[in-house]
PDB file of C-alpha atoms in Angstrom:
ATOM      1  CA  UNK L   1      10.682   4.510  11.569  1.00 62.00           C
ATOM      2  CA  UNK L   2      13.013   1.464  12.138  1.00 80.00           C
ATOM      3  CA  UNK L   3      14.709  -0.293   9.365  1.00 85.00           C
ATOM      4  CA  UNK L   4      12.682  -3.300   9.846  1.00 88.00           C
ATOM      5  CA  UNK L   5       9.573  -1.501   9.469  1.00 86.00           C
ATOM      6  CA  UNK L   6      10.511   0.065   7.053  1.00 85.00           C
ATOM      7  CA  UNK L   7      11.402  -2.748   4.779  1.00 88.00           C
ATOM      8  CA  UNK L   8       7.818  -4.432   5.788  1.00 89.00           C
ATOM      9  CA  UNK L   9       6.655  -1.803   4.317  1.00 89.00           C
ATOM     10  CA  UNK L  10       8.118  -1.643   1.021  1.00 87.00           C
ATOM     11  CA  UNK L  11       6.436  -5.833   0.513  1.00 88.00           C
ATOM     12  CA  UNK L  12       3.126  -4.456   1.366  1.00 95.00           C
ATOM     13  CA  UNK L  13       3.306  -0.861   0.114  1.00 96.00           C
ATOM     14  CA  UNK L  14       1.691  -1.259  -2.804  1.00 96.00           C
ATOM     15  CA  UNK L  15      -1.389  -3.143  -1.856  1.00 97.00           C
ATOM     16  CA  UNK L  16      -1.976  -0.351   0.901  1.00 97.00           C
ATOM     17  CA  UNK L  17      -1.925   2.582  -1.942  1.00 97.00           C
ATOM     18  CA  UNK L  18      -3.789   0.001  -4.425  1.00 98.00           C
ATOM     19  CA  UNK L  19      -6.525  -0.532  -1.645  1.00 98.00           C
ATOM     20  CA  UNK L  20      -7.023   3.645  -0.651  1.00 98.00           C
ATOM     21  CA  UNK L  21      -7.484   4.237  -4.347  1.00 98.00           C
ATOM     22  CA  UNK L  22     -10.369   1.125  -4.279  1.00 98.00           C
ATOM     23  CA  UNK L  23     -11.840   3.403  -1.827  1.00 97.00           C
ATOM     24  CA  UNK L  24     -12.319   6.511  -4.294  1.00 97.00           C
ATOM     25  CA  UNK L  25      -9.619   8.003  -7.371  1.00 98.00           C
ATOM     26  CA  UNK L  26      -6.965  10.547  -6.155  1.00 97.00           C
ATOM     27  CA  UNK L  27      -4.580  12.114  -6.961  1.00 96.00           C
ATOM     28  CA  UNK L  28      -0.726  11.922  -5.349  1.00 95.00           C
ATOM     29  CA  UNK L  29      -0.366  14.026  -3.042  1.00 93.00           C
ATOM     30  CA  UNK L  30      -3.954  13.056  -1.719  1.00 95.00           C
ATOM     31  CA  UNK L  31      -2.711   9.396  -1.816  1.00 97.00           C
ATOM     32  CA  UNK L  32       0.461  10.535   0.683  1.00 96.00           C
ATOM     33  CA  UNK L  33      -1.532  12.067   2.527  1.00 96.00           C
ATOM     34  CA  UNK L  34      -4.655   9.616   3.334  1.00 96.00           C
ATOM     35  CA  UNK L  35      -1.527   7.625   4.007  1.00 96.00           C
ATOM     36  CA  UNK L  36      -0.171  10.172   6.982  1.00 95.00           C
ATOM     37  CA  UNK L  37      -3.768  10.296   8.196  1.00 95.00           C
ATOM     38  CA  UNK L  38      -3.555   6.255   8.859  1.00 94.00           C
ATOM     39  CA  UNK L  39      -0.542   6.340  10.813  1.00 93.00           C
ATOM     40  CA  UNK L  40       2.122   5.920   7.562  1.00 91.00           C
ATOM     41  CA  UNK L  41       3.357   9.482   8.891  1.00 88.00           C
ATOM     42  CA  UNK L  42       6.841   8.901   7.538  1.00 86.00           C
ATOM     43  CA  UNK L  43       6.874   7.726   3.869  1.00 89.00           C
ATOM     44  CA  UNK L  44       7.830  10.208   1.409  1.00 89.00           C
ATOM     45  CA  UNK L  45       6.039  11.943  -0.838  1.00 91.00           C
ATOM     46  CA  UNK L  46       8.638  10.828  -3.833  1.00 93.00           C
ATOM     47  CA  UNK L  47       8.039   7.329  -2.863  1.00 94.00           C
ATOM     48  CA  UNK L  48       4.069   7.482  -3.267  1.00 95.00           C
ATOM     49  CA  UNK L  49       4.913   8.840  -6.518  1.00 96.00           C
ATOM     50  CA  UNK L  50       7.784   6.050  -7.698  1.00 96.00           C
ATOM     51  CA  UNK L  51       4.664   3.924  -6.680  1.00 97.00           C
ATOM     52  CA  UNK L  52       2.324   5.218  -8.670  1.00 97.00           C
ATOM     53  CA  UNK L  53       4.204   5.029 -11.904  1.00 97.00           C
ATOM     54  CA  UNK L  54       5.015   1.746 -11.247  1.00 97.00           C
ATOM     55  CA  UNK L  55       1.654   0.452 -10.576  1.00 97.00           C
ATOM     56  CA  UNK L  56       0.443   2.702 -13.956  1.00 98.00           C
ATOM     57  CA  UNK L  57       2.754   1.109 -15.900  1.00 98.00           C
ATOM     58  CA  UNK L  58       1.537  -2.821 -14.456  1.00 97.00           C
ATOM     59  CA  UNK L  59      -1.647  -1.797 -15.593  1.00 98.00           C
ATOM     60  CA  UNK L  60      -3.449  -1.526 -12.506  1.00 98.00           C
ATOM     61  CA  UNK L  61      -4.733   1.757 -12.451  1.00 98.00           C
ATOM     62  CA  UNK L  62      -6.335   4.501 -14.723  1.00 98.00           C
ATOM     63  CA  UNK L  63      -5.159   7.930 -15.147  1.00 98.00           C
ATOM     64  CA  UNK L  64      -7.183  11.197 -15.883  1.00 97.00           C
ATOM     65  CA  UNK L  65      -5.152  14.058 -15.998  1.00 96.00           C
ATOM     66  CA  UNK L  66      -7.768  17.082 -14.238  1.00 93.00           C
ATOM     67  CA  UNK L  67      -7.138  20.518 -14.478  1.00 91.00           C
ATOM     68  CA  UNK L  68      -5.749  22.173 -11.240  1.00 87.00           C
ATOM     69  CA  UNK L  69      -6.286  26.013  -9.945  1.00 87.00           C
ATOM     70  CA  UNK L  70      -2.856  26.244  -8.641  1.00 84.00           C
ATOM     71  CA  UNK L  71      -0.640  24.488 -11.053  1.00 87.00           C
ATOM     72  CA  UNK L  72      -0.114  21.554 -13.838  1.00 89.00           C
ATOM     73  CA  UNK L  73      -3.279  19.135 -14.341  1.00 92.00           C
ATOM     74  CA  UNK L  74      -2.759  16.832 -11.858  1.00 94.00           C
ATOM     75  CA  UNK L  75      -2.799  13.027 -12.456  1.00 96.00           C
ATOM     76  CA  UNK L  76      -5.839  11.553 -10.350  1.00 97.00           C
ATOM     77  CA  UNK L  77      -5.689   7.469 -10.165  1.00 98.00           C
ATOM     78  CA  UNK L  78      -8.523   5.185 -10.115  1.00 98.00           C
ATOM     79  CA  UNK L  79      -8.591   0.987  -9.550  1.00 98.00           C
ATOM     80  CA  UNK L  80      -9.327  -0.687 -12.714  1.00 98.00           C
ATOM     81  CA  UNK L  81     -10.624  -4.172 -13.207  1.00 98.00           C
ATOM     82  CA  UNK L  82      -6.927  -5.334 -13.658  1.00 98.00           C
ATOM     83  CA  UNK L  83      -5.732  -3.098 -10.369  1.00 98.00           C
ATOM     84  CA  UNK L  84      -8.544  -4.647  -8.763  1.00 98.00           C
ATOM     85  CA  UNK L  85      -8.002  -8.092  -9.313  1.00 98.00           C
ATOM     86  CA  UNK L  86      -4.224  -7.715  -8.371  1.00 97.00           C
ATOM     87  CA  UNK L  87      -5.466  -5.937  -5.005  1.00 98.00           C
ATOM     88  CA  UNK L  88      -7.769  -9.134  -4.603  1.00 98.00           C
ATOM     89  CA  UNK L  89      -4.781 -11.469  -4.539  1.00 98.00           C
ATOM     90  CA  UNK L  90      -3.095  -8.550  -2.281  1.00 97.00           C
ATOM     91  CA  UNK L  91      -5.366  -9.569   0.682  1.00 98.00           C
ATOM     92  CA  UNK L  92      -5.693 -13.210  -0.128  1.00 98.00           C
ATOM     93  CA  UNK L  93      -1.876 -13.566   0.762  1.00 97.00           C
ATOM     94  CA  UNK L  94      -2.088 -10.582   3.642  1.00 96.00           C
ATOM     95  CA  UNK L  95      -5.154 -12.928   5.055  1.00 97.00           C
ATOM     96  CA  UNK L  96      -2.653 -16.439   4.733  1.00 97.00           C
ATOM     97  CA  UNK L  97       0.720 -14.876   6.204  1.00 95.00           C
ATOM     98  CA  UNK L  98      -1.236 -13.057   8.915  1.00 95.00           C
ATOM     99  CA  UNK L  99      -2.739 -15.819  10.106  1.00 96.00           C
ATOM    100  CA  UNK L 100       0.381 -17.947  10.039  1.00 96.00           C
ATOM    101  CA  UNK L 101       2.252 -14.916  12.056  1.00 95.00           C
ATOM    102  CA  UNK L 102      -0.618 -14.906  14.093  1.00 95.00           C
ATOM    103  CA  UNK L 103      -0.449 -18.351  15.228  1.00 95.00           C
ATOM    104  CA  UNK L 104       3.632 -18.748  15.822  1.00 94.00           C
ATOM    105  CA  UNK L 105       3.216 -15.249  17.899  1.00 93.00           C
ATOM    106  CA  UNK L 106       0.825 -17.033  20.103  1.00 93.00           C
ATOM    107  CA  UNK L 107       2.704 -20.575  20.165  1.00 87.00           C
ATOM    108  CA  UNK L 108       4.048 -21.164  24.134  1.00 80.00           C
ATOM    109  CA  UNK L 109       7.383 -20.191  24.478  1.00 73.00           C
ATOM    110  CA  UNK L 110       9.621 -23.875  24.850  1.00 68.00           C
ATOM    111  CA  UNK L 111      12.074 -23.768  27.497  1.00 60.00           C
ATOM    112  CA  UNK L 112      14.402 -25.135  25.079  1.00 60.00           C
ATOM    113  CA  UNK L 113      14.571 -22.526  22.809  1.00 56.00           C
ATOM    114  CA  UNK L 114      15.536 -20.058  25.250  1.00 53.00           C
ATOM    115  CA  UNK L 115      19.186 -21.468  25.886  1.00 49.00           C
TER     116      UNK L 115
END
């Protein structure tokens, strides 16, 4: 992954996890890897979980700690009212700066520009 893409993705990184856990709850490592199923094949597994805690700790999301058969209870994630609010606003500004990239990726090249 390039560095550019790569620092796209920590603006919108957020919204993307916030927006697969609207879908259903999960738990990390389910989170990293719904994100490797949707193309996001290289972000790491640590990062999900910096995420996580950070959007915990904004108050977007519930936790329920559920017992696992092969280890520690694992922390599953769910949207709350709060999470879902702030993933409202996520696509209000996605929808307004696509649109705007959208439109100068379309504009005619000027002649002048070019020099």
């Amino acid at each position: 992954m390039g560095k550019q893409m790569t620092e796209m993705l920590k603006g919108v990184l957020e919204g993307i996890v916030l927006a697969l856990l609207a879908v259903r709850p999960a738990y990390g490592y389910e989170i990293t890897a719904r994100l490797r199923e949707r193309g996001f094949a290289e972000i790491a597994e640590g990062t999900v979980y910096a995420l996580l805690v950070r959007v915990e700790q904004r108050g977007y999301v519930d936790v329920e700690k559920v017992p696992s058969e092969k280890g520690p209870p694992r922390k599953v994630y769910s949207l709350n009212p709060q999470g879902r609010e702030y993933l409202d606003e996520f696509w209000a500004s996605w929808g307004f700066l696509a649109e705007r990239l959208d439109q100068l990726h379309s504009q005619p090249h000027d002649e002048g520009d070019r020099k």
